[in-house]
Amino acid sequence: MAARNGLPKIHTASQRKQDGICHDDSAPTVKAQTIDELHSLQKKKSAPTTPIDGTLSSFASLSEEERQKQQLQSISASLASLTRETGPRVVKGDPARKADTPKAASHDVHHHFTPTINVSDSSLKFTHVLYNLSPAELYEQAIKSERGSFITSSGALATLSGAKTGRAPRDKRVVKDATTEKELWWGKGSPNIEMDEQTFLVNRERAVDYLNSLDKVFVNDQFLNWDPQNRVKVRIVSARAYHSLFMHNMCIRPTPEELENFGTPDFTIYNAGQFPCNRYTHYMTSSTSIDLNLARMEMVILGTQYAGEMKKGLFSVMHYLMPKRQILSLHSGSNMGKDGDVALFFGLSGTGKTTLSTDHNRYLIGDDEHCWSDTGVSNIEGGCYAKCIDLSGEKEPDIWNAIKFGTVLENVVFEEHSREVDYSDKSVTENTRASYPIEYIPNAKIPCVGPHPKNVILLSCDAFGVLPPVSKLNLAQTMYHFISGYTALVAGTVEGVKEPTATFSACFGAAFIMLHPTKYAAMLAEKMQKHGATGWLVNTGWSGGSYGSGNRIKLPYTRKIIDAIHSGSLLKANYKKTEVFGLEIPTEIEGVPSQILDPVNTWADKKAYRDTLLKLGGLFKNNFETFTNYKIGENNKLAEEILAAGPIF
Ligand SMILES: Nc1ncnc2c1ncn2[C@@H]1O[C@H](COP(=O)(O)OP(=O)(O)OP(=O)(O)O)[C@@H](O)[C@H]1O
Ligand SMILES: O=C([O-])CC(=O)C(=O)O
Ligand SMILES: [Ca+2]
Ligand SMILES: [Mn+2]
């Protein structure tokens, strides 16, 4: 055994001396003349994900050469400064590797224009592009050049997202032009903070200049949406291997053939997150800005390295593009039973979409973002993004086992030597996260599509502890609660929110919607009606008192409730109606103590319960006032019904 401070004795074949002469050449020697050649043998050439080596191009077929040229031209065009050169001189590969240094530019693959005296000095520099690297290559890049990158004991890549460990919704801006002014939701309650085209271009140039000034940039060409008819091509240009691996996991990964025929992207992200925006720039209120331009189909990220901005930025784009095609985009998880019954799980951050859609007895379609079209549901993404605070192998075995090689573990704390992660440690943030490809969940449904949903489950984490663990909703109630989007935000995901407080977020995702909430609500109502889906409200939050005195409903109980919804048994249960909210609650569910089903039973102080119930009812009423003047759907009947489906007292 090798001691940590000493080398073990080396036993070689030469010890079995036959002729008294030391032969250490009993195995054939390597077919290499030089050390460089030896190293070149180690890696099998299998593009397209491997960075190309300059010496290789001469062997490549003409059409392959032409394809590479077009690909580089497309990347150069993406990275173009809009005020100077048409595009940087791009070269594929890691600048740290000899074969990829600008000498390689003499090969015709990297032809590009020859800089002349009247262009800027920046055009004299090569931009090295690491194109669609594999997880293994990205691990190496991260460990080599990004402080805070480590391999954990289960093989995941631990990383730090920097100063920001959650999204920054107050810094998310959208370009208001003649088109978006009319189409998008602006003003009170809307997530769309306006900026003008000029300011967008200033920030874009800042990001592009920053990216081009670096030694290397990562470029991911990937897809969104498993529905082949409505697939969107996305390009992500970023400065960190962490960002590239995160998007590799979260977007749909192209096959080598699909990558060959990728062409130009439909949407491009410029992630210059390490670099701040400039507060002298109009509209900027901090050093962070996440800017969306729907006319250019581009997003620029400055001043935050939190990778969730890219994922949710793309989600916003889908919330704009899909409704134009009569497809409903949803902040929901989705899974399917053995008999093909599909359930949707809506809910704000931390309410249980990932936890409850990841169910060992069902096929996972997706954990966070879906489309509902005329053909059924499709996942937008290629991966999952699970919260991992207090994660345990017993309670959530599938998520636990997904944390292996290839998975990005954000902001977790681990033991220095063993690299065992301590999932209870909140030293960096409470919003610790794991990002993994969906196929890391053993019963993932690939391709991630399914038929029309049978159950629509609205998850709410009620910090007041007055909503029942489960209620059956009629269509008007489903719409009322969908538009309200109530939860008690669990600390962490949104910057600066540390304590649970009541939140209303339209469509259970106001931060990501682009159109007025009633547009999405009308589409949901129409689809639920047409396909006969049942709505449910599930409280994954407190019972027996509010946050501070009661306790969070035990996950195994919530799972039993969800099981009863899926199996259809809950539909047949006996129901009674609650006061104030008028919710239908079951009297019995297998595996769940009956007395917790009606929250009044779990509160010792009945007056406190009643006061809290009325208080929450009042908050719902106040919140809904914004929507009372809007028309929902074709006739006004539904709008009136929805209004009447709220709390009455
Ligand atoms: N009764 C319960 N039901 C669901 N989740 C629970 C329950 N009790 C505790 N939890 C915990 O709450 C968290 C739910 O987080 P989850 O990742 O599922 O949220 P999410 O809805 O997917 O959020 P996001 O949109 O931010 O990804 C998990 O850490 C889970 O272990
Ligand atoms: O975007 C994030 O950081 C995580 C997430 O899924 C959400 O907030 O809904
Ligand atoms: Ca999630
Ligand atoms: Mn989410």
PDB file of N, CA and C in Angstrom, residues 90-168:
ATOM      1  N   VAL A  90     -11.623  33.936 -35.664  1.00  0.00           N
ATOM      2  CA  VAL A  90     -11.856  32.829 -34.731  1.00  0.00           C
ATOM      3  C   VAL A  90     -11.055  31.604 -35.122  1.00  0.00           C
ATOM      4  N   VAL A  91     -10.594  30.917 -34.119  1.00  0.00           N
ATOM      5  CA  VAL A  91      -9.878  29.679 -34.329  1.00  0.00           C
ATOM      6  C   VAL A  91     -10.411  28.710 -33.298  1.00  0.00           C
ATOM      7  N   LYS A  92     -10.632  27.495 -33.708  1.00  0.00           N
ATOM      8  CA  LYS A  92     -11.190  26.512 -32.798  1.00  0.00           C
ATOM      9  C   LYS A  92     -10.094  25.920 -31.931  1.00  0.00           C
ATOM     10  N   GLY A  93     -10.396  25.670 -30.689  1.00  0.00           N
ATOM     11  CA  GLY A  93      -9.452  24.963 -29.834  1.00  0.00           C
ATOM     12  C   GLY A  93      -8.924  25.799 -28.695  1.00  0.00           C
ATOM     13  N   ASP A  94      -8.245  25.121 -27.804  1.00  0.00           N
ATOM     14  CA  ASP A  94      -7.730  25.698 -26.575  1.00  0.00           C
ATOM     15  C   ASP A  94      -6.411  26.423 -26.846  1.00  0.00           C
ATOM     16  N   PRO A  95      -6.316  27.714 -26.505  1.00  0.00           N
ATOM     17  CA  PRO A  95      -5.074  28.436 -26.768  1.00  0.00           C
ATOM     18  C   PRO A  95      -3.882  27.843 -26.022  1.00  0.00           C
ATOM     19  N   ALA A  96      -4.158  27.100 -24.960  1.00  0.00           N
ATOM     20  CA  ALA A  96      -3.076  26.517 -24.171  1.00  0.00           C
ATOM     21  C   ALA A  96      -2.415  25.356 -24.900  1.00  0.00           C
ATOM     22  N   ARG A  97      -3.069  24.878 -25.956  1.00  0.00           N
ATOM     23  CA  ARG A  97      -2.483  23.746 -26.690  1.00  0.00           C
ATOM     24  C   ARG A  97      -1.728  24.236 -27.896  1.00  0.00           C
ATOM     25  N   LYS A  98      -0.505  23.712 -28.054  1.00  0.00           N
ATOM     26  CA  LYS A  98       0.414  24.221 -29.065  1.00  0.00           C
ATOM     27  C   LYS A  98      -0.209  24.249 -30.464  1.00  0.00           C
ATOM     28  N   ALA A  99      -0.831  23.151 -30.818  1.00  0.00           N
ATOM     29  CA  ALA A  99      -1.348  23.035 -32.182  1.00  0.00           C
ATOM     30  C   ALA A  99      -2.421  24.067 -32.506  1.00  0.00           C
ATOM     31  N   ASP A 100      -2.990  24.671 -31.475  1.00  0.00           N
ATOM     32  CA  ASP A 100      -4.086  25.600 -31.715  1.00  0.00           C
ATOM     33  C   ASP A 100      -3.665  27.070 -31.718  1.00  0.00           C
ATOM     34  N   THR A 101      -2.400  27.333 -31.509  1.00  0.00           N
ATOM     35  CA  THR A 101      -1.958  28.725 -31.478  1.00  0.00           C
ATOM     36  C   THR A 101      -2.088  29.331 -32.871  1.00  0.00           C
ATOM     37  N   PRO A 102      -2.114  30.654 -32.970  1.00  0.00           N
ATOM     38  CA  PRO A 102      -2.415  31.300 -34.239  1.00  0.00           C
ATOM     39  C   PRO A 102      -1.628  30.813 -35.458  1.00  0.00           C
ATOM     40  N   LYS A 103      -0.551  30.086 -35.253  1.00  0.00           N
ATOM     41  CA  LYS A 103       0.156  29.506 -36.398  1.00  0.00           C
ATOM     42  C   LYS A 103      -0.833  28.699 -37.256  1.00  0.00           C
ATOM     43  N   ALA A 104      -1.766  28.082 -36.557  1.00  0.00           N
ATOM     44  CA  ALA A 104      -2.764  27.267 -37.239  1.00  0.00           C
ATOM     45  C   ALA A 104      -3.588  28.094 -38.216  1.00  0.00           C
ATOM     46  N   ALA A 105      -3.563  29.398 -38.013  1.00  0.00           N
ATOM     47  CA  ALA A 105      -4.354  30.269 -38.868  1.00  0.00           C
ATOM     48  C   ALA A 105      -3.847  30.268 -40.306  1.00  0.00           C
ATOM     49  N   SER A 106      -2.633  29.822 -40.485  1.00  0.00           N
ATOM     50  CA  SER A 106      -2.121  29.779 -41.847  1.00  0.00           C
ATOM     51  C   SER A 106      -2.890  28.747 -42.675  1.00  0.00           C
ATOM     52  N   HIS A 107      -3.512  27.789 -41.964  1.00  0.00           N
ATOM     53  CA  HIS A 107      -4.356  26.848 -42.687  1.00  0.00           C
ATOM     54  C   HIS A 107      -5.595  27.576 -43.152  1.00  0.00           C
ATOM     55  N   ASP A 108      -6.071  27.165 -44.282  1.00  0.00           N
ATOM     56  CA  ASP A 108      -7.160  27.916 -44.884  1.00  0.00           C
ATOM     57  C   ASP A 108      -8.467  27.855 -44.112  1.00  0.00           C
ATOM     58  N   VAL A 109      -8.603  26.881 -43.202  1.00  0.00           N
ATOM     59  CA  VAL A 109      -9.837  26.747 -42.430  1.00  0.00           C
ATOM     60  C   VAL A 109     -10.150  28.059 -41.706  1.00  0.00           C
ATOM     61  N   HIS A 110      -9.080  28.657 -41.181  1.00  0.00           N
ATOM     62  CA  HIS A 110      -9.284  29.908 -40.446  1.00  0.00           C
ATOM     63  C   HIS A 110      -8.905  31.060 -41.364  1.00  0.00           C
ATOM     64  N   HIS A 111      -9.521  31.128 -42.482  1.00  0.00           N
ATOM     65  CA  HIS A 111      -9.104  32.117 -43.481  1.00  0.00           C
ATOM     66  C   HIS A 111      -9.294  33.541 -42.972  1.00  0.00           C
ATOM     67  N   HIS A 112     -10.501  33.927 -42.755  1.00  0.00           N
ATOM     68  CA  HIS A 112     -10.935  35.256 -42.385  1.00  0.00           C
ATOM     69  C   HIS A 112     -10.171  36.422 -42.942  1.00  0.00           C
ATOM     70  N   PHE A 113     -10.703  37.594 -42.680  1.00  0.00           N
ATOM     71  CA  PHE A 113     -10.131  38.753 -43.365  1.00  0.00           C
ATOM     72  C   PHE A 113      -8.786  39.151 -42.753  1.00  0.00           C
ATOM     73  N   THR A 114      -7.937  39.710 -43.555  1.00  0.00           N
ATOM     74  CA  THR A 114      -6.621  40.127 -43.101  1.00  0.00           C
ATOM     75  C   THR A 114      -6.742  41.530 -42.540  1.00  0.00           C
ATOM     76  N   PRO A 115      -6.344  41.701 -41.287  1.00  0.00           N
ATOM     77  CA  PRO A 115      -6.491  43.018 -40.691  1.00  0.00           C
ATOM     78  C   PRO A 115      -5.611  44.057 -41.378  1.00  0.00           C
ATOM     79  N   THR A 116      -6.146  45.221 -41.538  1.00  0.00           N
ATOM     80  CA  THR A 116      -5.366  46.311 -42.130  1.00  0.00           C
ATOM     81  C   THR A 116      -5.178  47.384 -41.072  1.00  0.00           C
ATOM     82  N   ILE A 117      -4.417  48.400 -41.400  1.00  0.00           N
ATOM     83  CA  ILE A 117      -4.053  49.423 -40.423  1.00  0.00           C
ATOM     84  C   ILE A 117      -5.258  50.188 -39.880  1.00  0.00           C
ATOM     85  N   ASN A 118      -6.279  50.378 -40.714  1.00  0.00           N
ATOM     86  CA  ASN A 118      -7.382  51.217 -40.247  1.00  0.00           C
ATOM     87  C   ASN A 118      -8.439  50.487 -39.406  1.00  0.00           C
ATOM     88  N   VAL A 119      -8.202  49.231 -39.029  1.00  0.00           N
ATOM     89  CA  VAL A 119      -9.125  48.579 -38.102  1.00  0.00           C
ATOM     90  C   VAL A 119      -8.491  48.583 -36.705  1.00  0.00           C
ATOM     91  N   SER A 120      -9.282  48.230 -35.699  1.00  0.00           N
ATOM     92  CA  SER A 120      -8.773  48.314 -34.333  1.00  0.00           C
ATOM     93  C   SER A 120      -7.797  47.183 -34.025  1.00  0.00           C
ATOM     94  N   ASP A 121      -7.001  47.401 -33.006  1.00  0.00           N
ATOM     95  CA  ASP A 121      -6.030  46.390 -32.596  1.00  0.00           C
ATOM     96  C   ASP A 121      -6.702  45.083 -32.188  1.00  0.00           C
ATOM     97  N   SER A 122      -7.937  45.163 -31.751  1.00  0.00           N
ATOM     98  CA  SER A 122      -8.609  43.947 -31.291  1.00  0.00           C
ATOM     99  C   SER A 122      -8.726  42.926 -32.419  1.00  0.00           C
ATOM    100  N   SER A 123      -8.727  43.412 -33.660  1.00  0.00           N
ATOM    101  CA  SER A 123      -8.873  42.472 -34.770  1.00  0.00           C
ATOM    102  C   SER A 123      -7.575  41.724 -35.055  1.00  0.00           C
ATOM    103  N   LEU A 124      -6.485  42.136 -34.425  1.00  0.00           N
ATOM    104  CA  LEU A 124      -5.210  41.439 -34.622  1.00  0.00           C
ATOM    105  C   LEU A 124      -5.145  40.169 -33.782  1.00  0.00           C
ATOM    106  N   LYS A 125      -6.070  40.079 -32.829  1.00  0.00           N
ATOM    107  CA  LYS A 125      -6.057  38.964 -31.893  1.00  0.00           C
ATOM    108  C   LYS A 125      -6.987  37.852 -32.382  1.00  0.00           C
ATOM    109  N   PHE A 126      -6.613  36.643 -32.057  1.00  0.00           N
ATOM    110  CA  PHE A 126      -7.486  35.518 -32.387  1.00  0.00           C
ATOM    111  C   PHE A 126      -8.451  35.263 -31.239  1.00  0.00           C
ATOM    112  N   THR A 127      -9.675  34.921 -31.563  1.00  0.00           N
ATOM    113  CA  THR A 127     -10.610  34.483 -30.540  1.00  0.00           C
ATOM    114  C   THR A 127     -10.657  32.962 -30.603  1.00  0.00           C
ATOM    115  N   HIS A 128     -10.191  32.325 -29.544  1.00  0.00           N
ATOM    116  CA  HIS A 128     -10.190  30.871 -29.495  1.00  0.00           C
ATOM    117  C   HIS A 128     -11.546  30.386 -29.033  1.00  0.00           C
ATOM    118  N   VAL A 129     -12.114  29.488 -29.787  1.00  0.00           N
ATOM    119  CA  VAL A 129     -13.456  29.013 -29.495  1.00  0.00           C
ATOM    120  C   VAL A 129     -13.425  27.550 -29.074  1.00  0.00           C
ATOM    121  N   LEU A 130     -13.996  27.284 -27.911  1.00  0.00           N
ATOM    122  CA  LEU A 130     -14.142  25.896 -27.455  1.00  0.00           C
ATOM    123  C   LEU A 130     -15.596  25.523 -27.734  1.00  0.00           C
ATOM    124  N   TYR A 131     -15.780  24.787 -28.810  1.00  0.00           N
ATOM    125  CA  TYR A 131     -17.107  24.557 -29.374  1.00  0.00           C
ATOM    126  C   TYR A 131     -17.717  23.232 -28.915  1.00  0.00           C
ATOM    127  N   ASN A 132     -18.876  23.315 -28.293  1.00  0.00           N
ATOM    128  CA  ASN A 132     -19.607  22.121 -27.833  1.00  0.00           C
ATOM    129  C   ASN A 132     -18.681  21.060 -27.239  1.00  0.00           C
ATOM    130  N   LEU A 133     -17.899  21.458 -26.263  1.00  0.00           N
ATOM    131  CA  LEU A 133     -17.003  20.498 -25.624  1.00  0.00           C
ATOM    132  C   LEU A 133     -17.819  19.446 -24.873  1.00  0.00           C
ATOM    133  N   SER A 134     -17.192  18.319 -24.628  1.00  0.00           N
ATOM    134  CA  SER A 134     -17.840  17.250 -23.864  1.00  0.00           C
ATOM    135  C   SER A 134     -17.698  17.556 -22.375  1.00  0.00           C
ATOM    136  N   PRO A 135     -18.497  16.907 -21.529  1.00  0.00           N
ATOM    137  CA  PRO A 135     -18.365  17.128 -20.080  1.00  0.00           C
ATOM    138  C   PRO A 135     -16.933  16.905 -19.589  1.00  0.00           C
ATOM    139  N   ALA A 136     -16.254  15.868 -20.084  1.00  0.00           N
ATOM    140  CA  ALA A 136     -14.889  15.598 -19.620  1.00  0.00           C
ATOM    141  C   ALA A 136     -13.963  16.761 -19.959  1.00  0.00           C
ATOM    142  N   GLU A 137     -14.080  17.268 -21.171  1.00  0.00           N
ATOM    143  CA  GLU A 137     -13.240  18.404 -21.574  1.00  0.00           C
ATOM    144  C   GLU A 137     -13.567  19.641 -20.743  1.00  0.00           C
ATOM    145  N   LEU A 138     -14.858  19.820 -20.453  1.00  0.00           N
ATOM    146  CA  LEU A 138     -15.259  20.991 -19.675  1.00  0.00           C
ATOM    147  C   LEU A 138     -14.786  20.878 -18.226  1.00  0.00           C
ATOM    148  N   TYR A 139     -14.786  19.659 -17.681  1.00  0.00           N
ATOM    149  CA  TYR A 139     -14.225  19.456 -16.340  1.00  0.00           C
ATOM    150  C   TYR A 139     -12.777  19.942 -16.330  1.00  0.00           C
ATOM    151  N   GLU A 140     -12.022  19.521 -17.327  1.00  0.00           N
ATOM    152  CA  GLU A 140     -10.599  19.888 -17.372  1.00  0.00           C
ATOM    153  C   GLU A 140     -10.425  21.394 -17.481  1.00  0.00           C
ATOM    154  N   GLN A 141     -11.222  22.002 -18.334  1.00  0.00           N
ATOM    155  CA  GLN A 141     -11.146  23.456 -18.492  1.00  0.00           C
ATOM    156  C   GLN A 141     -11.486  24.156 -17.181  1.00  0.00           C
ATOM    157  N   ALA A 142     -12.527  23.682 -16.517  1.00  0.00           N
ATOM    158  CA  ALA A 142     -12.965  24.310 -15.267  1.00  0.00           C
ATOM    159  C   ALA A 142     -11.869  24.177 -14.205  1.00  0.00           C
ATOM    160  N   ILE A 143     -11.348  22.982 -14.075  1.00  0.00           N
ATOM    161  CA  ILE A 143     -10.356  22.744 -13.022  1.00  0.00           C
ATOM    162  C   ILE A 143      -9.071  23.512 -13.304  1.00  0.00           C
ATOM    163  N   LYS A 144      -8.704  23.600 -14.580  1.00  0.00           N
ATOM    164  CA  LYS A 144      -7.500  24.343 -14.953  1.00  0.00           C
ATOM    165  C   LYS A 144      -7.634  25.837 -14.709  1.00  0.00           C
ATOM    166  N   SER A 145      -8.790  26.399 -15.067  1.00  0.00           N
ATOM    167  CA  SER A 145      -8.814  27.859 -15.037  1.00  0.00           C
ATOM    168  C   SER A 145      -9.895  28.536 -14.210  1.00  0.00           C
ATOM    169  N   GLU A 146     -10.728  27.776 -13.500  1.00  0.00           N
ATOM    170  CA  GLU A 146     -11.744  28.467 -12.700  1.00  0.00           C
ATOM    171  C   GLU A 146     -11.621  28.101 -11.235  1.00  0.00           C
ATOM    172  N   ARG A 147     -11.202  29.058 -10.453  1.00  0.00           N
ATOM    173  CA  ARG A 147     -11.070  28.807  -9.011  1.00  0.00           C
ATOM    174  C   ARG A 147     -12.407  28.357  -8.455  1.00  0.00           C
ATOM    175  N   GLY A 148     -12.370  27.417  -7.521  1.00  0.00           N
ATOM    176  CA  GLY A 148     -13.626  26.944  -6.934  1.00  0.00           C
ATOM    177  C   GLY A 148     -14.189  25.744  -7.666  1.00  0.00           C
ATOM    178  N   SER A 149     -13.465  25.215  -8.651  1.00  0.00           N
ATOM    179  CA  SER A 149     -13.928  24.013  -9.359  1.00  0.00           C
ATOM    180  C   SER A 149     -13.250  22.788  -8.761  1.00  0.00           C
ATOM    181  N   PHE A 150     -14.054  21.826  -8.349  1.00  0.00           N
ATOM    182  CA  PHE A 150     -13.531  20.607  -7.723  1.00  0.00           C
ATOM    183  C   PHE A 150     -14.395  19.422  -8.116  1.00  0.00           C
ATOM    184  N   ILE A 151     -13.783  18.238  -8.103  1.00  0.00           N
ATOM    185  CA  ILE A 151     -14.564  17.028  -8.349  1.00  0.00           C
ATOM    186  C   ILE A 151     -15.000  16.489  -6.990  1.00  0.00           C
ATOM    187  N   THR A 152     -16.297  16.273  -6.809  1.00  0.00           N
ATOM    188  CA  THR A 152     -16.781  15.771  -5.523  1.00  0.00           C
ATOM    189  C   THR A 152     -16.641  14.244  -5.493  1.00  0.00           C
ATOM    190  N   SER A 153     -16.873  13.659  -4.312  1.00  0.00           N
ATOM    191  CA  SER A 153     -16.667  12.215  -4.145  1.00  0.00           C
ATOM    192  C   SER A 153     -17.560  11.380  -5.063  1.00  0.00           C
ATOM    193  N   SER A 154     -18.699  11.925  -5.481  1.00  0.00           N
ATOM    194  CA  SER A 154     -19.566  11.146  -6.373  1.00  0.00           C
ATOM    195  C   SER A 154     -19.288  11.470  -7.842  1.00  0.00           C
ATOM    196  N   GLY A 155     -18.313  12.343  -8.111  1.00  0.00           N
ATOM    197  CA  GLY A 155     -17.916  12.624  -9.490  1.00  0.00           C
ATOM    198  C   GLY A 155     -18.499  13.887 -10.094  1.00  0.00           C
ATOM    199  N   ALA A 156     -19.320  14.611  -9.327  1.00  0.00           N
ATOM    200  CA  ALA A 156     -19.909  15.848  -9.859  1.00  0.00           C
ATOM    201  C   ALA A 156     -18.863  16.955  -9.873  1.00  0.00           C
ATOM    202  N   LEU A 157     -19.123  18.005 -10.668  1.00  0.00           N
ATOM    203  CA  LEU A 157     -18.237  19.164 -10.695  1.00  0.00           C
ATOM    204  C   LEU A 157     -18.812  20.238  -9.769  1.00  0.00           C
ATOM    205  N   ALA A 158     -18.116  20.449  -8.641  1.00  0.00           N
ATOM    206  CA  ALA A 158     -18.552  21.497  -7.721  1.00  0.00           C
ATOM    207  C   ALA A 158     -18.020  22.819  -8.246  1.00  0.00           C
ATOM    208  N   THR A 159     -18.860  23.846  -8.189  1.00  0.00           N
ATOM    209  CA  THR A 159     -18.448  25.149  -8.701  1.00  0.00           C
ATOM    210  C   THR A 159     -19.087  26.263  -7.880  1.00  0.00           C
ATOM    211  N   LEU A 160     -18.527  27.452  -8.006  1.00  0.00           N
ATOM    212  CA  LEU A 160     -19.096  28.616  -7.326  1.00  0.00           C
ATOM    213  C   LEU A 160     -19.639  29.569  -8.376  1.00  0.00           C
ATOM    214  N   SER A 161     -20.826  30.118  -8.120  1.00  0.00           N
ATOM    215  CA  SER A 161     -21.394  31.043  -9.103  1.00  0.00           C
ATOM    216  C   SER A 161     -21.005  32.494  -8.817  1.00  0.00           C
ATOM    217  N   GLY A 162     -20.150  32.699  -7.824  1.00  0.00           N
ATOM    218  CA  GLY A 162     -19.688  34.055  -7.540  1.00  0.00           C
ATOM    219  C   GLY A 162     -20.586  34.788  -6.563  1.00  0.00           C
ATOM    220  N   ALA A 163     -20.611  36.109  -6.679  1.00  0.00           N
ATOM    221  CA  ALA A 163     -21.346  36.926  -5.717  1.00  0.00           C
ATOM    222  C   ALA A 163     -22.850  36.649  -5.747  1.00  0.00           C
ATOM    223  N   LYS A 164     -23.380  36.302  -6.902  1.00  0.00           N
ATOM    224  CA  LYS A 164     -24.822  36.043  -7.026  1.00  0.00           C
ATOM    225  C   LYS A 164     -25.084  34.540  -6.966  1.00  0.00           C
ATOM    226  N   THR A 165     -25.993  34.142  -6.080  1.00  0.00           N
ATOM    227  CA  THR A 165     -26.334  32.721  -5.974  1.00  0.00           C
ATOM    228  C   THR A 165     -27.805  32.481  -6.288  1.00  0.00           C
ATOM    229  N   GLY A 166     -28.442  33.478  -6.882  1.00  0.00           N
ATOM    230  CA  GLY A 166     -29.837  33.359  -7.291  1.00  0.00           C
ATOM    231  C   GLY A 166     -30.095  34.347  -8.420  1.00  0.00           C
ATOM    232  N   ARG A 167     -31.296  34.274  -9.005  1.00  0.00           N
ATOM    233  CA  ARG A 167     -31.611  35.198 -10.093  1.00  0.00           C
ATOM    234  C   ARG A 167     -31.776  36.617  -9.574  1.00  0.00           C
ATOM    235  N   ALA A 168     -31.637  37.593 -10.483  1.00  0.00           N
ATOM    236  CA  ALA A 168     -31.770  39.001 -10.131  1.00  0.00           C
ATOM    237  C   ALA A 168     -32.902  39.607 -10.959  1.00  0.00           C
TER     238      ALA A 168
END
